[in-house]
Amino acid sequence: MHNHHNLGRYGTKKAKLEAIKESIIQELAKRIEREEDGNSDNQSSSDSLSSESEDDSEEEDCVLAEIGMETGKLLERGDEGNCDDDQGTQIECDDLRDLLDREFYRSREFWMMVHEKQSKGLPWNKAMDEVRVERLIQNYKVNGELDGEDPALVMLKHWPASKQYKDKPDKLPGLEKLVNQFLEIMLDSELNPGNKYELFKDENETKKTLLHYSAEAGFLQITKTLLKKCPGLLEAATERQLIPKKKRAMLPVELALNAENDEVAAYLVRAMRHESVTRLFSWRPEDISNPQPSLFSFQAIIENPKMKKTVVAVLDQMVNPHWPYLPKRKDTYVSQEEKKGIEGVWKTIPEDPLNYYFHYAILDGDGGGRPPKVTLSEGHTVSDNKCFNQRDKSCLNMIAKSNNKEALQHPVVRMLVKTKWKRYGHFFLSLQTALYAIFLLFLSFSLLYGSTKPDPTQYRGAADLWCGFCEIVTLLMAVFYMCEELNQLRIERYSYFSEWMTLFDWLGLLLVLCVIPLRFTGNKAQWTVASLAVLFNFMRIFKFSCVTRTTGLYTKTLAKIIQQDLTRFMAVFVAIFLPFSGALFLSLRSSNQNQELSGFGDVLLSGVRALSEQRPFVADFSSFNWLSMLLMLMYMGTVLVILLNILIAQMSTTYIQAKKVARLEYDVDRILQLTRMERFPFLNLRVKYYKEGEWISEKKLAEELLEFSEDRNPWESVEEKLNAIRDMMRKMVKQMRQERG
């Protein structure tokens, strides 16, 4: 048979490989049948197959790569990168020789074993994997069943650290897929009697388990396979070390966090129990005289842009669903029967819990996981935590600045913001807004009244005295606001300048102070400075826009339109406006001078007024020559007809898009306002209003989280709201239950 001569009729490389594979299978089957029947033509068939393999070694190697082996360089005389599997993974032939003996797969014994398994109904890939695993197990037995030679340990410990894979992350996905296929077979084989891998540890000084190596390498699929077959590995820790360097015992999730393996860390966090995750990110007050910070800083994870999925997973674990009348789960069980009974009941619970406990302590804690308040051991009395560092930013503040949209919209974050906002946030922001409105009134009256006097430095009569009082109050409040901004600068440091609103803060306040020396020196520039001071200080009022939901959402939508559409429009408008204005001015010089356009400034002003007021350039066109008329018509058509209509269309689209993200930006604004209040000296709001957590029912969740929007029906019933909140929470609870097995 020479099927390789007919491969031209196949349209794709995949079809070509399928044809070669079928040819090999057919030849192998005939070869085995002839041997069993004692057919004398067996040697001829074997030679035919060998000849075909030699002629098409390039295609055969690609077949081998596609059906389960590694791909990359062709093994004998193929070109670089000429074979790709379905995922595009490429591994060189030299890697294959280090992992498994390639010549074994070429041997007659290998193909006979594969064919035997395939004849029992196994797919081609599965049959090859099982034969390869059997060889690994056989080598393990030959070596005396040494723990250091355990096949699973070799695959997870030595293969990723080999020279072919070390510092080559692009090759690791292919290795992970191969190891996972082998490991699934091993966990169901004679190597794992009584689920021995659940207790198996490396014999070196660290005593790592297979899950430790998988988590450290970032192998997500292998991690899932191990937890499914050996769930006890989740809580297995390494050996504590004292020499040469002191190291504490570590869980697999801790190795994943240290290695910044986001997906693996997120999966392990969700698979753990709520209490175990809380211990990782909370302080350790065992010795109250010298309490230790948390093992891991949640703030550091939030700041790391590589760990966004882990942040969401930790937030998921801060929601503890509650089902009544269930036995309490334990860290350790007296017997296997007790564990099986309690855990079995928990696996049969319904998807919708009656209520949830939302844990806020970690979000409100400092960098070391220390909460603002602690419960005293002698009772339920709550006292301020003397170890709490109030200067540290809260995790809530860092989430607001992390650009992690999924974390910002998490129910725990939204409920904590709602709680703080109702308890003190809205009141203090309303108070600040009222005080700032008074400041603007005093500022406006003092400057406007002073502008009506010949000499604003002279104070005679009741009106002048009232004006002087307003000026003193204005200056005192300006100094107060400057001290507040300096306090924020001291706390936030460089991140303070990332907010564009700080520009209006400082410009407005400094310009108010600049009016004083200019006024007492009689400088007319005081009125220019005063006009700018009024403008910038009134612009600061948008800083308090989130005092109500309506103004907050509207302001955020308006800011998005200005930022995206008006800036682009102005850039294009200036590029068109300046050349047209210059050309029009020069063309007018060749004719009689138009009285309305006597200078270049008049041309610029007329062009802007034509855009804003929709009026003609000039009232009299009699002095315009043909070129001037043509330029004016071109300008009016380009700007007023084309650009202006494009702007209107863009603003409509942006408005629809901005509405979708306005709520998210409004929540960010509220978080920043809350954290700014909490850092205000003497108020101590973060400690005073601290709340470790709260029980929340479905109905309360629906009332708080399902806020009115145009996308929702304003006449929505309570049952419809409950169904919506159940769908949202069910996704999170179901995901945690699945990953816990």
XYZ file of C-alpha atoms in Angstrom:
741
model
C 0.000 0.000 0.000
C 1.308 3.416 -0.911
C -1.288 5.822 0.339
C 1.271 8.591 0.609
C 1.322 8.855 -3.208
C -2.337 9.854 -3.190
C -2.132 12.563 -0.517
C -2.445 15.346 -3.059
C -6.198 14.893 -3.145
C -6.496 16.103 0.457
C -7.094 19.820 0.733
C -5.541 20.444 4.165
C -2.543 19.319 6.137
C -4.827 17.881 8.813
C -6.536 15.679 6.234
C -3.141 14.554 5.010
C -2.102 13.583 8.517
C -5.344 11.679 9.030
C -4.683 9.687 5.877
C -1.154 8.794 7.002
C -2.429 7.768 10.422
C -5.097 5.514 8.920
C -2.476 3.951 6.679
C -0.254 3.183 9.655
C -3.132 1.712 11.655
C -4.178 -0.518 8.769
C -0.639 -1.763 8.221
C -0.152 -2.432 11.933
C -3.384 -4.381 12.113
C -2.464 -6.528 9.103
C 0.995 -7.103 10.477
C -0.293 -8.349 13.815
C -2.913 -10.565 12.172
C -0.315 -12.157 9.903
C 1.944 -12.872 12.861
C -0.851 -14.497 14.763
C -1.844 -16.635 11.762
C 1.739 -17.558 11.017
C 1.485 -16.064 7.576
C 4.723 -16.251 5.680
C 4.079 -12.879 4.093
C 4.563 -11.183 7.442
C 8.087 -10.098 6.632
C 6.972 -8.473 3.377
C 4.290 -6.506 5.172
C 6.776 -5.395 7.822
C 9.223 -4.276 5.133
C 6.436 -2.379 3.377
C 5.555 -0.532 6.552
C 9.198 0.186 7.340
C 9.797 1.486 3.829
C 6.738 3.727 3.998
C 7.840 5.086 7.396
C 11.271 5.924 6.040
C 9.875 7.664 2.953
C 7.414 9.707 4.964
C 9.274 10.227 8.243
C 8.283 13.891 8.229
C 4.567 13.117 7.915
C 4.756 10.229 10.423
C 6.407 12.404 13.038
C 3.614 14.959 12.646
C 1.101 12.136 13.103
C 2.843 11.021 16.269
C 2.773 14.592 17.540
C -0.924 14.930 16.731
C -1.954 11.680 18.409
C -0.326 12.398 21.756
C 3.405 12.874 21.421
C 5.249 16.192 21.381
C 5.639 18.345 18.266
C 8.501 20.517 17.053
C 11.490 19.651 14.962
C 10.989 16.657 12.755
C 12.888 13.731 14.123
C 14.974 12.779 11.117
C 14.971 15.206 8.168
C 11.952 17.478 8.728
C 11.929 21.246 8.617
C 11.808 23.530 11.653
C 8.292 24.064 12.994
C 6.602 22.021 10.252
C 4.108 20.265 12.534
C 1.559 21.891 14.801
C -1.002 20.309 17.089
C -4.472 21.709 17.629
C -3.186 24.236 20.208
C -0.073 25.265 18.319
C 2.252 23.755 20.959
C 5.776 23.045 19.672
C 8.359 20.976 21.525
C 11.656 19.907 20.032
C 12.592 16.297 19.376
C 15.444 16.539 21.892
C 12.894 17.232 24.628
C 11.103 14.034 23.724
C 14.277 11.987 24.069
C 14.826 13.352 27.586
C 11.253 12.619 28.666
C 10.622 9.229 27.043
C 12.540 6.871 24.773
C 11.399 7.635 21.243
C 12.814 4.446 19.861
C 10.423 2.520 22.105
C 7.491 3.988 20.179
C 9.114 2.926 16.937
C 9.463 -0.636 18.203
C 7.229 -3.478 17.178
C 6.287 -4.213 20.792
C 4.939 -0.698 21.335
C 2.681 -0.774 18.288
C 1.381 -4.197 19.172
C 0.462 -3.009 22.687
C -1.248 0.062 21.261
C -3.192 -2.003 18.769
C -4.252 -4.430 21.492
C -5.677 -1.617 23.620
C -7.288 0.015 20.609
C -9.009 -3.251 19.710
C -10.707 -3.098 23.134
C -12.410 0.183 22.203
C -9.881 2.731 23.408
C -9.202 5.781 21.197
C -5.812 5.950 19.502
C -4.518 8.766 21.752
C -5.707 7.077 24.940
C -4.146 3.776 23.933
C -0.761 5.390 23.294
C -0.884 7.286 26.611
C -1.680 4.131 28.559
C 1.202 2.233 26.961
C 3.607 5.090 27.711
C 2.413 5.242 31.342
C 2.822 1.486 31.711
C 6.452 1.858 30.623
C 7.027 4.600 33.224
C 5.523 2.370 35.895
C 7.674 -0.561 34.763
C 10.830 1.561 35.015
C 9.727 2.607 38.498
C 9.405 -1.016 39.576
C 12.731 -1.939 38.034
C 14.408 0.783 40.084
C 13.112 -0.737 43.309
C 10.076 1.533 43.808
C 12.180 4.348 45.229
C 10.155 7.412 46.266
C 12.540 9.642 44.396
C 11.777 7.746 41.191
C 7.979 7.858 41.520
C 6.658 8.575 38.000
C 4.205 11.250 39.105
C 6.891 13.003 41.144
C 9.369 12.808 38.270
C 6.879 14.369 35.864
C 5.970 17.281 38.156
C 9.355 17.905 39.765
C 12.023 17.105 37.189
C 10.421 17.602 33.790
C 9.520 21.319 34.250
C 12.970 21.942 35.739
C 14.809 20.274 32.856
C 16.918 22.379 30.511
C 14.369 21.991 27.715
C 11.600 23.694 29.733
C 13.301 25.872 32.299
C 12.854 29.582 31.468
C 10.761 28.656 28.400
C 7.165 29.440 29.375
C 5.900 29.021 25.806
C 6.633 25.286 25.992
C 5.007 24.659 29.391
C 1.376 24.393 28.140
C 2.318 21.428 25.963
C 4.134 19.784 28.856
C 1.194 20.396 31.181
C -1.185 18.724 28.745
C 1.063 15.679 28.413
C 1.662 15.333 32.179
C -2.024 15.733 32.930
C -2.917 12.937 30.506
C -0.339 10.640 32.120
C -1.333 11.638 35.653
C -5.027 10.850 35.095
C -4.012 7.328 34.104
C -1.576 6.943 37.032
C -4.108 8.028 39.649
C -6.395 5.199 38.507
C -3.574 2.638 38.203
C -1.840 0.221 40.538
C 0.496 3.044 41.580
C -2.275 4.641 43.645
C -3.668 1.885 45.892
C -5.874 3.311 48.619
C -5.331 6.785 47.161
C -1.729 6.795 48.412
C -0.911 10.023 46.542
C -3.088 11.894 49.015
C -0.404 11.210 51.640
C 2.605 10.984 49.335
C 5.368 13.556 49.880
C 8.777 14.130 48.371
C 11.657 12.672 50.362
C 13.715 15.874 50.326
C 13.849 18.407 53.160
C 10.738 20.325 52.026
C 8.371 17.331 51.930
C 6.330 18.820 49.089
C 3.310 17.012 47.701
C 2.383 16.675 44.044
C -0.029 19.590 44.466
C 2.792 21.806 45.773
C 4.830 21.194 42.631
C 1.804 21.715 40.396
C 0.823 24.985 42.114
C 4.379 26.275 42.009
C 4.671 25.516 38.291
C 1.311 27.112 37.502
C -0.298 23.957 36.082
C -4.037 24.631 36.397
C -5.366 21.469 34.726
C -3.037 19.251 36.766
C -4.126 21.065 39.924
C -7.761 20.337 39.089
C -6.982 16.676 38.399
C -5.108 16.250 41.699
C -7.826 17.911 43.781
C -10.510 15.826 42.108
C -8.718 12.558 42.876
C -6.918 13.557 46.106
C -8.817 16.396 47.870
C -6.744 15.970 51.024
C -3.753 17.532 49.247
C -5.376 20.957 49.585
C -4.532 21.239 53.300
C -1.202 19.369 53.156
C 1.726 21.603 54.178
C 5.439 21.372 53.517
C 7.965 20.590 56.236
C 9.094 23.463 58.430
C 12.791 24.242 57.943
C 15.247 25.719 60.419
C 18.499 25.388 58.469
C 20.149 26.697 56.362
C 17.360 29.291 56.297
C 14.289 29.363 58.479
C 11.139 28.663 56.481
C 7.646 27.997 57.751
C 5.403 25.198 56.538
C 3.446 26.290 53.462
C 0.254 25.189 51.741
C 0.018 24.713 47.964
C -1.982 27.939 47.632
C 0.843 29.861 49.313
C 3.354 28.612 46.755
C 0.982 29.656 43.971
C 0.647 33.138 45.509
C 4.412 33.524 45.863
C 4.918 32.433 42.239
C 2.164 34.848 41.059
C 0.309 32.024 39.329
C -3.033 33.825 39.191
C -5.321 31.136 37.789
C -3.970 28.369 40.022
C -4.062 30.573 43.125
C -7.649 31.642 42.382
C -8.736 28.032 41.909
C -7.097 26.882 45.162
C -8.522 29.827 47.124
C -12.044 28.969 45.999
C -11.471 25.298 46.830
C -10.466 26.126 50.422
C -12.803 26.674 53.328
C -13.795 30.186 54.329
C -11.930 30.012 57.649
C -8.674 28.856 56.014
C -8.676 31.757 53.555
C -9.443 34.224 56.346
C -6.429 32.973 58.324
C -4.138 33.593 55.354
C -5.022 37.284 55.093
C -5.710 38.153 58.756
C -3.259 39.062 61.498
C -2.064 36.454 64.017
C -2.786 37.699 67.538
C -1.830 34.474 69.336
C 0.656 36.467 71.411
C -1.209 39.701 72.072
C 1.956 41.372 73.372
C 3.656 40.774 69.999
C 0.981 40.046 67.358
C 2.228 39.058 63.928
C 0.921 40.441 60.623
C -0.948 38.260 58.156
C 0.898 35.568 56.218
C -0.073 37.327 52.988
C -1.004 40.949 52.461
C -4.274 41.269 50.581
C -3.245 44.819 49.707
C -0.138 43.556 47.909
C -2.228 41.102 45.900
C -4.686 43.857 44.922
C -1.821 46.089 43.777
C -0.353 43.298 41.643
C -1.925 43.583 38.152
C -1.128 39.903 37.514
C -3.392 38.668 40.331
C -6.839 40.025 39.421
C -8.543 36.614 39.420
C -7.107 35.809 42.835
C -8.512 39.067 44.236
C -11.994 38.085 43.061
C -11.552 34.569 44.478
C -10.625 35.976 47.908
C -13.669 38.257 47.776
C -15.812 35.213 46.955
C -14.557 33.569 50.137
C -15.683 36.594 52.154
C -19.254 35.510 51.417
C -20.190 32.636 53.683
C -23.545 31.128 52.626
C -25.685 29.785 55.446
C -28.001 26.771 55.397
C -29.733 26.060 58.722
C -29.898 22.653 60.395
C -26.627 21.414 58.918
C -23.804 19.782 60.922
C -20.775 21.968 61.516
C -17.760 21.196 59.362
C -14.444 20.514 61.122
C -10.776 20.924 60.299
C -10.078 17.397 61.552
C -12.471 14.491 62.046
C -12.313 11.722 64.640
C -12.976 8.991 62.105
C -13.421 8.469 58.421
C -17.090 7.653 59.017
C -17.663 11.034 60.691
C -15.944 12.854 57.836
C -17.909 10.933 55.225
C -21.195 11.604 56.976
C -20.750 15.363 57.556
C -19.154 16.088 54.197
C -21.782 13.964 52.472
C -24.556 16.090 53.958
C -22.842 19.262 52.771
C -22.672 17.916 49.224
C -26.434 17.509 49.114
C -27.361 21.076 50.135
C -29.537 23.150 47.763
C -28.063 25.855 45.560
C -29.906 28.767 47.184
C -28.928 29.508 50.830
C -31.370 31.396 53.053
C -28.870 34.114 53.979
C -25.192 35.028 53.761
C -22.531 36.270 56.124
C -20.498 39.047 54.506
C -17.025 39.289 56.049
C -15.637 42.871 55.967
C -12.639 42.631 58.346
C -9.997 42.005 55.672
C -11.253 44.846 53.449
C -11.115 47.304 56.365
C -7.806 46.059 57.769
C -4.370 47.608 57.363
C -1.423 46.274 55.382
C -0.758 43.529 57.922
C -4.368 42.335 58.093
C -4.948 43.983 61.496
C -8.594 45.034 62.018
C -9.509 48.439 63.501
C -11.252 46.756 66.441
C -10.885 43.449 68.299
C -13.140 41.366 70.516
C -11.742 40.910 74.001
C -11.225 37.337 75.170
C -13.256 37.708 78.369
C -16.473 38.433 76.517
C -18.086 40.040 73.546
C -16.753 43.504 74.385
C -15.243 45.233 71.376
C -12.215 47.460 71.859
C -10.031 49.564 69.593
C -7.039 47.661 68.228
C -3.879 49.421 69.417
C -1.834 47.569 66.799
C -3.957 48.879 63.930
C -2.112 51.280 61.613
C -4.650 53.923 60.690
C -2.282 55.546 58.191
C -2.352 52.466 55.957
C -4.693 52.541 53.010
C -7.625 50.177 53.215
C -8.085 47.340 50.744
C -11.286 49.066 49.678
C -9.314 52.104 48.549
C -6.855 49.960 46.602
C -9.641 48.065 44.838
C -11.098 51.398 43.704
C -7.748 52.314 42.115
C -6.864 48.859 40.781
C -8.988 49.008 37.616
C -10.279 45.527 38.479
C -13.884 45.887 37.330
C -14.935 42.437 38.492
C -13.678 43.163 42.015
C -15.382 46.574 42.058
C -18.715 44.995 41.192
C -18.358 42.184 43.709
C -21.289 41.911 46.178
C -18.968 42.157 49.219
C -17.398 45.410 47.989
C -20.746 46.906 47.020
C -22.402 45.967 50.313
C -19.517 47.395 52.371
C -19.671 50.642 50.390
C -23.448 50.751 50.882
C -23.076 50.178 54.612
C -20.437 52.880 55.055
C -22.330 55.285 52.843
C -25.527 54.956 54.862
C -23.861 55.088 58.269
C -21.687 58.163 57.789
C -20.581 58.722 54.183
C -23.658 60.479 52.840
C -24.015 62.663 55.937
C -20.420 63.894 55.956
C -20.353 64.475 52.205
C -23.610 66.452 52.413
C -22.069 68.504 55.218
C -18.943 69.142 53.147
C -21.071 70.139 50.163
C -23.049 72.606 52.288
C -19.874 74.140 53.715
C -18.356 74.489 50.268
C -21.532 76.132 48.971
C -21.193 78.677 51.802
C -17.573 79.237 50.817
C -18.620 79.921 47.204
C -21.327 82.350 48.329
C -18.920 84.308 50.521
C -16.264 84.285 47.785
C -18.680 85.503 45.116
C -20.190 88.258 47.256
C -16.835 89.609 48.455
C -15.359 89.767 44.938
C -18.465 91.036 43.162
C -19.210 93.685 45.782
C -15.565 94.764 45.864
C -15.576 95.217 42.094
C -18.338 97.866 42.428
C -16.252 100.075 44.739
C -13.655 102.581 43.539
C -11.296 101.415 46.298
C -12.082 97.921 47.639
C -9.533 98.348 50.451
C -11.704 100.990 52.185
C -14.458 99.742 54.491
C -17.206 102.237 55.451
C -20.758 101.427 56.404
C -22.585 98.192 57.168
C -22.326 96.795 53.647
C -18.554 97.309 53.585
C -18.180 95.669 56.993
C -20.238 92.683 55.842
C -18.041 92.458 52.751
C -14.965 92.488 54.982
C -16.430 89.713 57.125
C -17.096 87.631 53.982
C -13.510 88.167 52.841
C -12.112 87.002 56.203
C -14.324 83.881 56.211
C -13.346 83.175 52.598
C -9.642 83.370 53.407
C -9.985 81.184 56.500
C -11.902 78.539 54.568
C -9.376 78.689 51.721
C -6.563 78.048 54.205
C -8.581 75.188 55.736
C -9.089 73.571 52.326
C -5.387 73.945 51.542
C -4.493 72.174 54.809
C -6.923 69.394 53.883
C -5.262 68.981 50.480
C -1.809 68.933 52.093
C -2.987 66.188 54.446
C -4.183 64.148 51.474
C -0.864 64.761 49.715
C 0.992 63.511 52.798
C -1.083 60.326 52.876
C -1.353 59.498 49.176
C 2.020 60.908 48.073
C 2.574 60.475 44.328
C -0.840 58.954 43.653
C -2.376 62.265 44.786
C -1.456 63.871 41.467
C -3.173 61.158 39.422
C -6.557 62.836 40.040
C -7.192 65.633 37.548
C -9.550 67.375 39.996
C -6.564 68.307 42.197
C -5.571 70.836 39.522
C -8.804 72.783 40.069
C -8.367 72.458 43.841
C -4.986 74.125 43.948
C -5.578 76.669 41.164
C -8.780 77.923 42.759
C -7.342 78.191 46.275
C -4.025 79.766 45.260
C -5.728 82.337 43.051
C -7.900 83.415 46.005
C -4.767 84.067 48.050
C -3.126 85.917 45.157
C -5.940 88.481 45.097
C -4.837 89.919 48.497
C -1.400 91.353 47.557
C -2.694 92.543 44.172
C -5.596 94.376 45.819
C -3.513 96.222 48.407
C -0.968 97.258 45.774
C -3.759 98.664 43.571
C -2.859 96.393 40.644
C -5.638 96.074 38.056
C -4.594 92.449 37.463
C -6.459 91.597 40.663
C -9.707 91.424 38.721
C -8.272 88.997 36.152
C -7.017 86.798 38.959
C -10.344 87.161 40.780
C -12.317 86.072 37.706
C -10.167 82.960 37.320
C -10.483 82.250 41.054
C -14.269 82.296 40.809
C -14.204 80.060 37.730
C -11.875 77.376 39.149
C -13.509 77.331 42.580
C -16.923 76.839 41.029
C -15.476 74.003 38.938
C -14.512 72.304 42.224
C -18.194 71.785 43.013
C -18.130 68.727 40.729
C -15.932 67.114 43.363
C -19.071 66.650 45.469
C -21.288 65.432 42.637
C -21.751 61.964 44.141
C -23.707 63.437 47.068
C -26.761 62.092 45.224
C -26.985 59.211 42.804
C -28.627 61.310 40.083
C -25.984 64.055 40.051
C -23.197 61.493 40.376
C -24.272 59.420 37.385
C -24.991 62.505 35.285
C -21.601 64.045 36.069
C -19.754 60.826 35.222
C -21.615 60.550 31.914
C -20.888 64.181 31.072
C -17.203 63.774 31.916
C -16.956 60.737 29.641
C -18.514 62.637 26.725
C -16.173 65.600 27.211
C -13.152 63.358 27.549
C -13.837 61.196 24.503
C -15.853 63.219 21.980
C -15.165 66.916 22.555
C -11.400 66.461 22.760
C -11.308 64.607 19.434
C -13.681 67.094 17.837
C -11.622 70.082 19.001
C -8.415 68.534 17.672
C -9.944 68.084 14.204
C -11.659 71.484 14.352
C -8.422 73.326 15.159
C -6.631 71.502 12.344
C -9.295 72.765 9.909
C -10.038 76.125 11.493
C -6.541 77.638 11.595
C -5.606 77.000 7.921
C -9.004 78.240 6.690
C -8.792 81.360 8.864
C -5.271 82.158 7.645
C -6.205 81.589 4.002
C -9.361 83.718 4.334
C -7.476 86.579 5.962
C -4.829 86.600 3.224
C -7.443 86.444 0.474
C -9.210 89.497 1.936
C -6.013 91.509 1.626
C -6.325 91.367 -2.165
C -9.692 93.138 -2.091
C -11.139 96.098 -0.265
C -10.662 95.735 3.481
C -13.798 94.469 5.207
C -14.673 96.586 8.238
C -15.869 93.572 10.237
C -12.656 91.595 9.581
C -9.991 94.226 10.058
C -7.471 91.843 11.619
C -6.571 88.178 11.955
C -8.135 88.102 15.431
C -11.457 89.205 13.952
C -11.312 86.355 11.442
C -10.677 83.837 14.234
C -13.504 85.223 16.339
C -15.940 85.161 13.404
C -15.026 81.555 12.657
C -15.689 80.478 16.249
C -18.950 82.433 16.376
C -20.059 80.825 13.121
C -19.636 77.423 14.806
C -21.152 78.246 18.196
C -23.910 80.694 17.184
C -24.743 79.249 13.739
C -24.452 82.724 12.238
C -22.788 83.984 9.007
C -19.162 85.040 8.985
C -20.050 88.663 8.316
C -23.226 90.648 7.653
C -21.924 92.186 4.390
C -20.174 90.030 1.777
C -19.799 92.817 -0.815
C -16.071 93.161 -0.143
C -15.414 89.433 -0.575
C -13.733 88.313 -3.806
C -14.362 84.948 -5.414
C -11.579 83.193 -3.458
C -12.798 84.561 -0.126
C -16.333 83.409 -0.887
C -15.086 79.939 -1.871
C -12.996 79.579 1.299
C -15.861 80.706 3.509
C -18.292 78.261 1.894
C -15.805 75.414 2.208
C -15.267 76.222 5.895
C -18.993 76.494 6.644
C -19.743 73.238 4.829
C -16.903 71.302 6.449
C -17.384 72.513 10.013
C -21.100 73.241 10.326
C -22.447 70.443 8.168
C -19.961 67.566 8.411
C -18.024 67.962 11.664
C -20.936 69.147 13.767
C -23.182 66.287 12.661
C -20.410 63.775 13.271
C -20.012 65.192 16.780
C -23.740 64.812 17.463
C -23.676 61.199 16.264
C -20.571 60.422 18.346
C -22.074 61.979 21.457
C -25.185 59.845 21.085
C -23.104 56.672 20.888
C -20.842 57.731 23.751
C -23.833 58.581 25.929
C -25.192 55.053 25.569
C -21.797 53.543 26.358
C -21.092 55.962 29.214
C -24.374 55.075 30.911
C -23.227 51.464 31.194
C -20.032 52.337 33.069
C -21.343 55.399 34.922
C -22.566 53.299 37.850
C -19.173 51.662 38.190
C -17.382 55.018 38.120
C -19.932 56.414 40.563
C -19.120 53.571 42.988
C -15.396 54.267 42.574
C -16.021 57.930 43.347
C -17.957 57.021 46.481
C -15.191 54.685 47.666
C -12.583 57.417 47.219
C -14.785 59.888 49.085
C -15.274 57.406 51.929
C -11.586 56.614 52.288
C -10.772 60.322 52.179
C -13.181 60.955 55.059
C -11.705 58.059 57.039
C -8.249 59.638 56.896
C -9.416 63.004 58.104
C -7.649 63.882 61.382
C -9.545 63.625 64.678
C -12.704 62.045 63.197
C -11.320 58.472 63.260
C -14.270 57.234 61.170
C -12.624 54.023 60.052
C -12.313 52.787 63.637
C -15.490 54.325 65.008
C -17.788 52.773 62.397
C -15.882 49.512 61.913
C -18.013 46.448 61.250
C -16.483 42.986 61.118
C -19.332 41.559 59.061
C -23.077 41.115 58.902
C -25.760 38.588 58.086
C -27.677 39.586 54.966
C -30.835 37.990 53.664
C -31.789 37.541 50.022
C -34.385 40.258 50.302
C -31.910 42.804 51.648
C -29.418 41.901 48.930
C -32.078 42.483 46.308
C -32.997 45.854 47.801
C -29.408 47.055 48.055
C -27.754 45.637 44.942
C -30.566 45.701 42.361
C -30.768 49.466 42.066
C -33.131 51.092 39.619
C -31.852 51.579 36.095
C -33.450 52.124 32.731
C -32.643 48.519 31.833
C -34.828 47.234 34.699
C -38.585 47.404 35.000
C -39.557 50.063 37.607
C -42.641 47.939 38.486
C -40.542 44.836 39.104
C -42.041 42.562 41.751
C -40.252 41.327 44.862
C -40.183 37.782 43.498
C -38.531 38.942 40.280
C -35.901 40.808 42.280
C -35.252 37.742 44.442
C -34.822 35.575 41.354
C -32.345 38.063 39.925
C -30.278 38.172 43.121
C -30.387 34.381 43.381
C -28.999 34.037 39.882
C -26.160 36.423 40.732
C -25.235 34.730 44.024
C -25.806 31.216 42.700
C -22.980 31.615 40.191
C -20.537 32.471 42.974
C -21.714 29.799 45.428
C -21.873 27.120 42.731
C -18.352 27.920 41.565
C -16.950 27.562 45.096
C -18.836 24.310 45.704
C -17.615 22.803 42.433
C -13.991 23.620 43.131
C -14.252 22.249 46.645
C -15.307 18.946 45.090
